[in-house]
GROMACS .gro file of C-alpha atoms in nm:
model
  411
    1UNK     CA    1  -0.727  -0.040   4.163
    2UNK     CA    2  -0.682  -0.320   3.895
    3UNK     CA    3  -0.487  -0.264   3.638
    4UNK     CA    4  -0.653  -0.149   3.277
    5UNK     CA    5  -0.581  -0.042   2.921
    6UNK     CA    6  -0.700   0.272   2.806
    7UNK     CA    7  -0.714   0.326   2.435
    8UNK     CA    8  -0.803   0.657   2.262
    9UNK     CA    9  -1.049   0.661   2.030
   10UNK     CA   10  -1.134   0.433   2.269
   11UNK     CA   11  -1.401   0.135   2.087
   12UNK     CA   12  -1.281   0.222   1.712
   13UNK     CA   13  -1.053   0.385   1.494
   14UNK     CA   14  -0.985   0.383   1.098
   15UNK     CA   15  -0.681   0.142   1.003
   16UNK     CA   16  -0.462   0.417   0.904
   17UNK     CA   17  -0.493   0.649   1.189
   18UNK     CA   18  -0.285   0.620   1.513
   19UNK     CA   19  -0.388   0.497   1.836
   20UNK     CA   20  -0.280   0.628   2.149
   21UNK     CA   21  -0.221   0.331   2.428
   22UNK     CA   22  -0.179   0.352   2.812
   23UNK     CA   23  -0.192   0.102   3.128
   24UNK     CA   24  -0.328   0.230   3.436
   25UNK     CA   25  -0.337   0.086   3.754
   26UNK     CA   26  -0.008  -0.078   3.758
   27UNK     CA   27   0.245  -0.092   4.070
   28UNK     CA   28   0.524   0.172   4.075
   29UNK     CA   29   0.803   0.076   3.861
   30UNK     CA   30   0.645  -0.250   3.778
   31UNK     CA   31   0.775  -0.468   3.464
   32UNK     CA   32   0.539  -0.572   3.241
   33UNK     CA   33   0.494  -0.750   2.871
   34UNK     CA   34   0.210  -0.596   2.625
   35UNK     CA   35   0.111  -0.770   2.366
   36UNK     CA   36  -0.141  -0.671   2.037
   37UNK     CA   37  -0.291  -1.001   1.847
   38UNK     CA   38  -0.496  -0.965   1.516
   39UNK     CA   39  -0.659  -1.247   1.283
   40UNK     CA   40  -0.697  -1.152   0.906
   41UNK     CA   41  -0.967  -1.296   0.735
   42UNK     CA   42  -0.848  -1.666   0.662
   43UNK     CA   43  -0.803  -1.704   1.050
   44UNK     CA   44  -0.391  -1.669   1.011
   45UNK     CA   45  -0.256  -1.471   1.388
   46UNK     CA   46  -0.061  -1.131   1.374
   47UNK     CA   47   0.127  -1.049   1.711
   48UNK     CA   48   0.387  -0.833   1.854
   49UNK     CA   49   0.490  -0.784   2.198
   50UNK     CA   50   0.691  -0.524   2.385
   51UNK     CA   51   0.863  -0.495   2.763
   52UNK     CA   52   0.775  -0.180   2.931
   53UNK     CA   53   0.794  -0.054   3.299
   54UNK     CA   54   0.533   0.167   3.431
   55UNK     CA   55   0.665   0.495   3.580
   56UNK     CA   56   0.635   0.579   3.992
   57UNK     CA   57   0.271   0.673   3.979
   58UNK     CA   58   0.190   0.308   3.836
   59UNK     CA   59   0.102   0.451   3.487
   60UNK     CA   60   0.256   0.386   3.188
   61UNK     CA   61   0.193   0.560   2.878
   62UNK     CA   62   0.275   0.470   2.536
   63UNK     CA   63   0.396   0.841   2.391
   64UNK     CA   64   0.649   0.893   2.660
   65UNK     CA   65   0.781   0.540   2.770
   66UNK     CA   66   1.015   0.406   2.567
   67UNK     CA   67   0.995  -0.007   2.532
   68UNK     CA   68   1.300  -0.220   2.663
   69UNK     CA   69   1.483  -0.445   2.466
   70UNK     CA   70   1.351  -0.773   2.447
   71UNK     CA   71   1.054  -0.761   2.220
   72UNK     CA   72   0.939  -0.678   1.903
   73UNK     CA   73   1.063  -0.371   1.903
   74UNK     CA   74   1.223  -0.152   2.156
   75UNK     CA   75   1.246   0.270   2.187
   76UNK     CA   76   1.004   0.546   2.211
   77UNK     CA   77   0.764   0.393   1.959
   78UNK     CA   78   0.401   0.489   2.080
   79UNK     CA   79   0.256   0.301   1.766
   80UNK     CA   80   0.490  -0.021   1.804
   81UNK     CA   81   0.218  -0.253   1.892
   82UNK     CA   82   0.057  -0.198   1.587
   83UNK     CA   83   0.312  -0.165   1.302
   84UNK     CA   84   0.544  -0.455   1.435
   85UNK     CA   85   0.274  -0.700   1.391
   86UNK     CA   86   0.356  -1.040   1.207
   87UNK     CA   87   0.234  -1.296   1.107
   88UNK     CA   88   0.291  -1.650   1.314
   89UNK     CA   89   0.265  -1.833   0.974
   90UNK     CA   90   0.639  -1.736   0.783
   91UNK     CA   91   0.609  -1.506   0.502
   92UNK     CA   92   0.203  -1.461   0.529
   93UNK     CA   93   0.033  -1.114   0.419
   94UNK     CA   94  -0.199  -0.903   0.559
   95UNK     CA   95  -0.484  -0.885   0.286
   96UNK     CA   96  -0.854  -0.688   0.373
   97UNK     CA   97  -1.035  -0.808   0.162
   98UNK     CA   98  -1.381  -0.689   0.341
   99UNK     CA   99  -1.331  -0.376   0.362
  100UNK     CA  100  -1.683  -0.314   0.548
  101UNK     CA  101  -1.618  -0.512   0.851
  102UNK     CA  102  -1.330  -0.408   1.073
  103UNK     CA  103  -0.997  -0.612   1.227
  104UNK     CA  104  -1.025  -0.663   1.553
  105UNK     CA  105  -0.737  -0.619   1.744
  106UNK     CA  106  -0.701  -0.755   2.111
  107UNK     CA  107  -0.448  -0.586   2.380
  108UNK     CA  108  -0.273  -0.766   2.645
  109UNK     CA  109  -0.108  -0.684   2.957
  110UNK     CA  110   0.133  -0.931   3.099
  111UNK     CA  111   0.313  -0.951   3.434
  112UNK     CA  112   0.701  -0.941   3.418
  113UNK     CA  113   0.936  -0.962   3.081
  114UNK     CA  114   0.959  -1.379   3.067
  115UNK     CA  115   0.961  -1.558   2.782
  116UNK     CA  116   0.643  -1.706   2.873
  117UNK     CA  117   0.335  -1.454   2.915
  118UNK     CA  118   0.345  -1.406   3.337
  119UNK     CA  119  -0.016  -1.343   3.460
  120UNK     CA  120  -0.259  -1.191   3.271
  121UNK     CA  121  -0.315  -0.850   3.424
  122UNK     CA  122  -0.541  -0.669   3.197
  123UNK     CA  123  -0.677  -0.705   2.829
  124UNK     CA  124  -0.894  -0.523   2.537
  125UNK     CA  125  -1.073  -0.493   2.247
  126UNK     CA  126  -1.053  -0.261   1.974
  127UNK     CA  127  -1.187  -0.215   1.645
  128UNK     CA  128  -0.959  -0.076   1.325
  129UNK     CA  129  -1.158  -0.022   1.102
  130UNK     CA  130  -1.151   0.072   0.688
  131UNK     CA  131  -1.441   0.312   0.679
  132UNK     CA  132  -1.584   0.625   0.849
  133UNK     CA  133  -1.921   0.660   0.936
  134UNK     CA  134  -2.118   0.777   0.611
  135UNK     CA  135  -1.882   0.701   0.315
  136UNK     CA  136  -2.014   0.505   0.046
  137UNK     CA  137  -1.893   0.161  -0.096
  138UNK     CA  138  -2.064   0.171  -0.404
  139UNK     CA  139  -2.027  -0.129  -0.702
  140UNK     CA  140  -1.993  -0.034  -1.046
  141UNK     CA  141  -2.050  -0.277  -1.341
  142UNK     CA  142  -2.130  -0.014  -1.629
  143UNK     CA  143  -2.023  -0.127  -1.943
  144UNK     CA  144  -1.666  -0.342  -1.938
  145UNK     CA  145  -1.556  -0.118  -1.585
  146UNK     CA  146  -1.532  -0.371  -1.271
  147UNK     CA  147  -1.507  -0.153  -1.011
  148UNK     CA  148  -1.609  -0.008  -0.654
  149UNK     CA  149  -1.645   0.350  -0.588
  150UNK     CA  150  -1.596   0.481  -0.273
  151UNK     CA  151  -1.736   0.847  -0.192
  152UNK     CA  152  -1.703   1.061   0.129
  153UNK     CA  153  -2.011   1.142   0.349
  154UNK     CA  154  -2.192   1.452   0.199
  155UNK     CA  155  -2.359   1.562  -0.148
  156UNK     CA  156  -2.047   1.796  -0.258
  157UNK     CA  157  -1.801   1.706  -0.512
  158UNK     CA  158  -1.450   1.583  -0.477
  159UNK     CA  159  -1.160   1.511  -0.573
  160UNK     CA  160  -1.167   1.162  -0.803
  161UNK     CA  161  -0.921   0.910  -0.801
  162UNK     CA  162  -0.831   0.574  -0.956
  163UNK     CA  163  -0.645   0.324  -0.788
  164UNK     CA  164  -0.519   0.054  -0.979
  165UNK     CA  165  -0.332  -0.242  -0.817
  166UNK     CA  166   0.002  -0.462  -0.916
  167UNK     CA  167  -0.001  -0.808  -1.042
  168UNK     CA  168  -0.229  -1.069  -0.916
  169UNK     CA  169  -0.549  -0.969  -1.042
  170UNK     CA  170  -0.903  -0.954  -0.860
  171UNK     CA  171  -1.044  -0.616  -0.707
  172UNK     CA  172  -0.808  -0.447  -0.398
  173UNK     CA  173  -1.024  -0.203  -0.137
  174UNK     CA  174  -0.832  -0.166   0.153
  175UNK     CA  175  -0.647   0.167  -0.043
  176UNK     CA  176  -0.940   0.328  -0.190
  177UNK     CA  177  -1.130   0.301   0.115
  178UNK     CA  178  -0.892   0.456   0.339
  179UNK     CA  179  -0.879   0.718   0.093
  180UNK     CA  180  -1.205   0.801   0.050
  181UNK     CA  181  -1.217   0.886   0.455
  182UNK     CA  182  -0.971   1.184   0.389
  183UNK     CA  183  -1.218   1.339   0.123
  184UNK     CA  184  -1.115   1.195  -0.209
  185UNK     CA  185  -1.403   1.001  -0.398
  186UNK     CA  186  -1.200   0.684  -0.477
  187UNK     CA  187  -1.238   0.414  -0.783
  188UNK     CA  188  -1.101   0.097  -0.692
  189UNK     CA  189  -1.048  -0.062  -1.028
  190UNK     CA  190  -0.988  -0.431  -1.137
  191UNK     CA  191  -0.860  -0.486  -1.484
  192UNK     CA  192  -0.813  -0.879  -1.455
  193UNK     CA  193  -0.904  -1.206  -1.323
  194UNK     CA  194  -1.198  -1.061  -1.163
  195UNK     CA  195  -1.575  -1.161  -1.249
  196UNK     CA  196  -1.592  -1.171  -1.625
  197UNK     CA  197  -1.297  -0.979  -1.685
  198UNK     CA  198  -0.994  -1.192  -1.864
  199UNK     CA  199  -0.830  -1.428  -1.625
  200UNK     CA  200  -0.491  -1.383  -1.827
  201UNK     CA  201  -0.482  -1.121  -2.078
  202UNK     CA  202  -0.226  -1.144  -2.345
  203UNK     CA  203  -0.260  -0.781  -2.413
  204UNK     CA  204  -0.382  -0.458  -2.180
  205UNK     CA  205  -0.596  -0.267  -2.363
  206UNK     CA  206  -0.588   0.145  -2.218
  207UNK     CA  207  -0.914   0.185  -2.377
  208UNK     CA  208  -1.076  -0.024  -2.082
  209UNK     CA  209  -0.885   0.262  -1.868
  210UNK     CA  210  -1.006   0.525  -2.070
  211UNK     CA  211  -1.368   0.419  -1.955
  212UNK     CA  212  -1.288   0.417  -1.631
  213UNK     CA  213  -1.178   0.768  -1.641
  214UNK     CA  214  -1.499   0.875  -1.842
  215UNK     CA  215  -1.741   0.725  -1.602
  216UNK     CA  216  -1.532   0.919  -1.285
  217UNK     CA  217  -1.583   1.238  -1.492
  218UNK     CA  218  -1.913   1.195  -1.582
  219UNK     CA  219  -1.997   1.107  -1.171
  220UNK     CA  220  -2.185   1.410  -1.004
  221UNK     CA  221  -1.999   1.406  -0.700
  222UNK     CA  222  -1.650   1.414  -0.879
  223UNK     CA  223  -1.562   1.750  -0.925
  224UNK     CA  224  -1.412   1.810  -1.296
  225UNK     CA  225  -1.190   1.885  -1.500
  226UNK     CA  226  -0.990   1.574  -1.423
  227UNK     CA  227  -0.923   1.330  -1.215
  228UNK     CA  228  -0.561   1.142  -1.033
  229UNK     CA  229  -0.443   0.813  -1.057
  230UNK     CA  230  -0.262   0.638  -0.784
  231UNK     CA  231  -0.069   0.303  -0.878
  232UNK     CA  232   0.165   0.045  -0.744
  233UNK     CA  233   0.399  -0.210  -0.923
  234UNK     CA  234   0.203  -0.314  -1.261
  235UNK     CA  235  -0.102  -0.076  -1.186
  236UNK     CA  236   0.171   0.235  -1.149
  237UNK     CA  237   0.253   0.138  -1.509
  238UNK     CA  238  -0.036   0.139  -1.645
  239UNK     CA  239  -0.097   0.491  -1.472
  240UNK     CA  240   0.230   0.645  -1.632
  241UNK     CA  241   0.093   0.443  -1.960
  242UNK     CA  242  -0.302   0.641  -1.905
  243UNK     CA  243  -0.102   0.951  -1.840
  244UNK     CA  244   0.087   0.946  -2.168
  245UNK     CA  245  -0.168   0.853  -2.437
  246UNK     CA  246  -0.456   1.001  -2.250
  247UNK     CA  247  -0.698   1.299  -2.176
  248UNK     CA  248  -0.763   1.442  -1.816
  249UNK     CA  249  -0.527   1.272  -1.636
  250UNK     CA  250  -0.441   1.577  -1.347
  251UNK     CA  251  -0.174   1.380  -1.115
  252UNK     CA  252  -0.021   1.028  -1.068
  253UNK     CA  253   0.106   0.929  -0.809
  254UNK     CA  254   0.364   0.556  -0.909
  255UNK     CA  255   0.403   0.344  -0.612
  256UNK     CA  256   0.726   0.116  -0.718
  257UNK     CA  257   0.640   0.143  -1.050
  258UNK     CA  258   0.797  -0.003  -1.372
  259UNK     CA  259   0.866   0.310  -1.623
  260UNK     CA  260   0.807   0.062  -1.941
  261UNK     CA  261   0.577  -0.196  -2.004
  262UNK     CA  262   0.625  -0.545  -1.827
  263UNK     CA  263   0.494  -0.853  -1.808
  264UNK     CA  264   0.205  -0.773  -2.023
  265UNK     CA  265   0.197  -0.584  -2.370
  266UNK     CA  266   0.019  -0.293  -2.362
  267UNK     CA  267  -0.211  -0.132  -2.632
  268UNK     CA  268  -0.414   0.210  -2.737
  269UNK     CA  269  -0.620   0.284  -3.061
  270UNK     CA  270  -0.351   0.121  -3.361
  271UNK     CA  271  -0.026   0.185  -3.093
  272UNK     CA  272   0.115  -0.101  -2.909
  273UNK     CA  273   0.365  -0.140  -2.654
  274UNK     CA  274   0.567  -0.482  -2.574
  275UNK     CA  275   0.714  -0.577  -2.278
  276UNK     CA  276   1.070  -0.605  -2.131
  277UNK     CA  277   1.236  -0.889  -2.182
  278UNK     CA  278   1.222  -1.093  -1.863
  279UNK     CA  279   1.551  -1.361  -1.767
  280UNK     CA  280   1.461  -1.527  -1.523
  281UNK     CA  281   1.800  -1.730  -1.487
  282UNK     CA  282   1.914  -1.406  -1.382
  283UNK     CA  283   1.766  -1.450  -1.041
  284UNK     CA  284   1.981  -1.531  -0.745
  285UNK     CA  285   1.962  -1.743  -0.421
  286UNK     CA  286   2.018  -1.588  -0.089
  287UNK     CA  287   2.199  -1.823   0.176
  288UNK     CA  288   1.835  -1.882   0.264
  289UNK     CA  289   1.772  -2.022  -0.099
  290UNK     CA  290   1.540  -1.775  -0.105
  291UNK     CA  291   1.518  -1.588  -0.487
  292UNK     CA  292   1.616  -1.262  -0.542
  293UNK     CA  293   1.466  -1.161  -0.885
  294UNK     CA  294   1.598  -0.797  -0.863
  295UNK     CA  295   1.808  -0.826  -1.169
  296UNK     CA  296   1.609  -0.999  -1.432
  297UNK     CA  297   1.460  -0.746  -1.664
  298UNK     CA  298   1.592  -0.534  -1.956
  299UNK     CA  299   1.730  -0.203  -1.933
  300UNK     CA  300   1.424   0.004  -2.037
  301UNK     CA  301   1.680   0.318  -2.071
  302UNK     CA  302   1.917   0.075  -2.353
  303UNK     CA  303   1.859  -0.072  -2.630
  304UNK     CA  304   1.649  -0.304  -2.691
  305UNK     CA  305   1.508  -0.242  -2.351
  306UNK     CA  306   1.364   0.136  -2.475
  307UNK     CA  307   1.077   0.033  -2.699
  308UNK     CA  308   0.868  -0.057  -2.389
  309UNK     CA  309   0.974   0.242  -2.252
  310UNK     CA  310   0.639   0.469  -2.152
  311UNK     CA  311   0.639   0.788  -2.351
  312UNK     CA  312   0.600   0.983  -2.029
  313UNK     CA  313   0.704   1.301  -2.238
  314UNK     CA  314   0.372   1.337  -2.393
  315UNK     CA  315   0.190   1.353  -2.056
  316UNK     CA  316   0.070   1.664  -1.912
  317UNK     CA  317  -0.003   1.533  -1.550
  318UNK     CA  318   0.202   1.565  -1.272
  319UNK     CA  319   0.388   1.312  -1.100
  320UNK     CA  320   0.468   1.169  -0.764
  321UNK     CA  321   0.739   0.879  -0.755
  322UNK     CA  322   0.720   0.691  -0.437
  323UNK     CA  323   1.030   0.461  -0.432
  324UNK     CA  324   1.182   0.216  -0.218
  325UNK     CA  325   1.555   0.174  -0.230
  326UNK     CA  326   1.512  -0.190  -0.120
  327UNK     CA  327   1.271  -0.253  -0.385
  328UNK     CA  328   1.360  -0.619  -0.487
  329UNK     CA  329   1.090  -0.663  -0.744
  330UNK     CA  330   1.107  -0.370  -0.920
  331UNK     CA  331   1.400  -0.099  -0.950
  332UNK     CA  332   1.205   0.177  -0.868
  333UNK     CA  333   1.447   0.412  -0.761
  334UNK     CA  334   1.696   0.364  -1.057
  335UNK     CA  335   1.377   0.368  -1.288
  336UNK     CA  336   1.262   0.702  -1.124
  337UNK     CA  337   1.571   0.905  -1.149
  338UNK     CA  338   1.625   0.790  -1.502
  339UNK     CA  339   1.274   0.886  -1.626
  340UNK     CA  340   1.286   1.231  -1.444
  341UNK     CA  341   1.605   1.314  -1.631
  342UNK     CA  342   1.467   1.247  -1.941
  343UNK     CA  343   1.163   1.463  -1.877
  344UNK     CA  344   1.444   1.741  -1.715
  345UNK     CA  345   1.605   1.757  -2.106
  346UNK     CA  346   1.279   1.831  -2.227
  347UNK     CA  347   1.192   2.109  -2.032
  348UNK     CA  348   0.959   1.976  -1.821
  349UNK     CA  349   0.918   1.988  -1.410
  350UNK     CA  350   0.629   1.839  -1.373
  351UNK     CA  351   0.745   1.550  -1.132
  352UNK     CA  352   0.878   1.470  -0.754
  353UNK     CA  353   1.089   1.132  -0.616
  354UNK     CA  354   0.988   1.068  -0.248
  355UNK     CA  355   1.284   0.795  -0.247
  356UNK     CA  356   1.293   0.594   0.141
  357UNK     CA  357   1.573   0.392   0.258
  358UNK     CA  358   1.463   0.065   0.378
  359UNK     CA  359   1.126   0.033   0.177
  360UNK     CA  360   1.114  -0.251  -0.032
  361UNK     CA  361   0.861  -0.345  -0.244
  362UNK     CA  362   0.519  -0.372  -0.100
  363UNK     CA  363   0.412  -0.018  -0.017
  364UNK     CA  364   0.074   0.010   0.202
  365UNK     CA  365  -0.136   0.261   0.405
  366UNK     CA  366   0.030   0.333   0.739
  367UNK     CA  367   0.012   0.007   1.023
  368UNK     CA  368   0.005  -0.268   0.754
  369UNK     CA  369   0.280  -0.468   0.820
  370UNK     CA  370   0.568  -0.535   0.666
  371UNK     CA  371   0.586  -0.794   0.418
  372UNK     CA  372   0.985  -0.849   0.357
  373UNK     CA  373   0.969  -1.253   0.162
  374UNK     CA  374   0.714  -1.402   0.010
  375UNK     CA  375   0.517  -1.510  -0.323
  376UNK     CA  376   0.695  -1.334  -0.594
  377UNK     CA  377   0.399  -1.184  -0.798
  378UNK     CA  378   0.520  -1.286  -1.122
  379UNK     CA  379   0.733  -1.634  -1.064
  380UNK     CA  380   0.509  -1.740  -0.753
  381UNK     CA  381   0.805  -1.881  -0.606
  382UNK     CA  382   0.925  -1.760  -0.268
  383UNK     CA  383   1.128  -1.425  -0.279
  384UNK     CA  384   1.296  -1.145  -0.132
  385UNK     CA  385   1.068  -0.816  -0.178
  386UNK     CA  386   1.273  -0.614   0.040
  387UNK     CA  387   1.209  -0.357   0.356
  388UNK     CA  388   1.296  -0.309   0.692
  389UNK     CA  389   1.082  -0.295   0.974
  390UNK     CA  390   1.094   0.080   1.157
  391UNK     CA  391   1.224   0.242   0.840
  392UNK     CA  392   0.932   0.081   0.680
  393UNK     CA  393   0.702   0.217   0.939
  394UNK     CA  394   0.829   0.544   0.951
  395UNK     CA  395   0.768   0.572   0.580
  396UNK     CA  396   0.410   0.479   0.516
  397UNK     CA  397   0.309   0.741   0.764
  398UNK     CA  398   0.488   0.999   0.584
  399UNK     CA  399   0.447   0.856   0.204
  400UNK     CA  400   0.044   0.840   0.343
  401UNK     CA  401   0.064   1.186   0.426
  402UNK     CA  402   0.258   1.281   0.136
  403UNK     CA  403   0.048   1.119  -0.139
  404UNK     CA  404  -0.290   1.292   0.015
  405UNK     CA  405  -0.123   1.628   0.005
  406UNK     CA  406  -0.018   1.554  -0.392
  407UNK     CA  407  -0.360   1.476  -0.490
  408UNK     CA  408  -0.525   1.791  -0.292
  409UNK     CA  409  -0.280   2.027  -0.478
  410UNK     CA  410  -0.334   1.897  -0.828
  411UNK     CA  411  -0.683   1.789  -0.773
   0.00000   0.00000   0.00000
């Protein structure tokens, strides 16, 4: 019998979910390479490989044989192949930016553990997709919103959330998609260089927010009285910043998120906020003169540092701070800890830290891969964003996990 891969689902699963791998048809005890190859949407190749050794019955199974060293990874690591993909071009991200069209992802199966591929013994196709069968993208241009709306498959109501992404502008699906498959109608919202929007606003304006939140409330399918916001880096700021100054705003959930206004004042009815000093002399080379921009800001928690400070006392959601302890960009632990305390001497518990070792800045849905160096979102110059590879893995399946479960309680 000829060797072959057998995948399960076996033509198609959702980006996020896990997929289980075996090889059947091997010899006993042979020694062979597998290797996973995707192409994002510029043409740029992901790959990993890993050695394996099919047990005495020829098979070899993913979930209970553990990959020798050699490769990309090694251990018991059924979903390996898939989360130790990288890029062939040096510090290159994985971006969907089509959400409606899948990756395709091709297996291989190798003979022997050379450092050239041996002969090609088997190979497949399979399709990761962003969305289930019957959910919704819909656009929304009403009024100043720029938006897509994502809604599960059915006429009920759900949950509503907004997900607002970090510096760098334009509209980001990939998130609100995902979400939208585990039941949550989902508002992917651009708030800058995208369509008409401003291309480089000197000032945020939360009223623009505020309409976002009034058209998800007004939506027939998004069941009232509020709704949750999930944000990372910049757009987690501007979630605290909705949460504080305004109405119906259940649950947030701040992916590395700044506590105070950066980068960009902020402003609501006569109120505005300014922005943290930024020194960017304060940024230092690694030995592989790459930046390290971890230090640069003001203290929000010192003078004069505490006038952008978010006034995160005056919110009445609840909150879910998902930190990295590598974070390079932002300090998202430190910023975390500090804010909670400050809510703690005010009587107030409405807040969690899920704080993971070896997460740095760049937080994604499970199987995205890591993204440890590269464009700096503010200075565009190459820099270290932090993370290590397994830790990072572990921890988007379980921040995933943990985020859904925040927003079904408080939704």
């Amino acid at each position: 019998m000829a060797p072959s891969i057998r995948l399960s689902p076996a033509a198609r699963s959702l980006f996020d979910e896990p997929l289980a791998i075996a090889v059947q048809g091997l010899g006993p005890r042979q020694q062979v390479t597998l290797r996973t190859s995707l192409r994002d949407e510029t043409g740029q190749l992901f790959q990993a490989s890993a050695h394996y050794q099919a047990g005495d019955d020829g098979e070899l199974d993913l979930a209970r044989c553990p990959a020798l060293p050699g490769g990309s990874f090694s251990g018991l690591e059924p979903m390996g192949l898939l989360w130790a993909l990288q890029p062939q071009k040096p510090f290159w991200q994985l971006v969907k930016r089509d959400v409606q069209s899948p990756f395709l992802l091709q297996l291989e199966v190798f003979e022997g553990h050379g450092e050239r591929p041996g002969q090609l013994l088997a190979q497949a196709q399979h399709e990761r997709a962003f969305l289930r069968d019957g959910v919704r993208r819909v656009p929304v241009r009403e009024g100043r919103i720029r938006a897509t709306l994502f809604l599960p498959p059915g006429e009920d109501t759900f949950p509503g959330i907004i997900d607002i992404h970090g510096v760098g502008g334009g509209l980001s699906e990939h998130r609100a998609s995902l979400l939208a498959n585990h039941g949550f109608a989902t508002l992917a919202l651009a708030y800058y260089q995208f369509e008409d929007l401003p291309q480089k606003p000197n000032k945020l304006h939360l009223e623009y927010f505020e309409e976002a939140v009034n058209y998800m409330l007004q939506h027939p399918q998004v069941k009232s009285p509020g709704v949750g916001l999930l944000g990372f880096s910049k757009g987690a700021e501007v979630s605290l910043a909705m949460a504080a100054f305004l109405k119906n705003i259940m649950a947030v959930a701040s992916l590395n998120g700044p506590v105070a206004v950066t980068l960009i004042p902020l402003s609501y009815k006569d109120k505005t906020i300014p922005t943290l000093t930024l020194y960017e002399h304060k940024a230092k080379a690694t030995n592989s003169k790459i930046l390290d921009y971890s230090d640069v800001l003001d203290d929000p928690f010192q003078a004069p540092g505490n006038q952008s400070l978010i006034p995160l006392e005056k919110a009445e959601a609840q909150f879910l701070f998902v930190v990295g302890q590598d974070d390079r960009v932002v300090k998202s632990e430190y910023y975390a800890t500090e804010v909670c305390k400050l809510l703690q001497a005010q009587g107030k518990e409405n807040f969690q830290i899920l704080s993971y070792p070896g997460i740095g800045h760049c937080i994604d849905p499970p199987f995205f891969p890591l993204y440890p160096i590269g464009s700096h979102p503010v200075f565009h110059k190459l820099a270290v964003l932090g993370g290590e590879l397994r830790a990072y893995s572990k921890a988007q399946v379980h921040a995933w996990s943990q985020i859904q479960a925040f927003f079904k309680k408080y939704l």
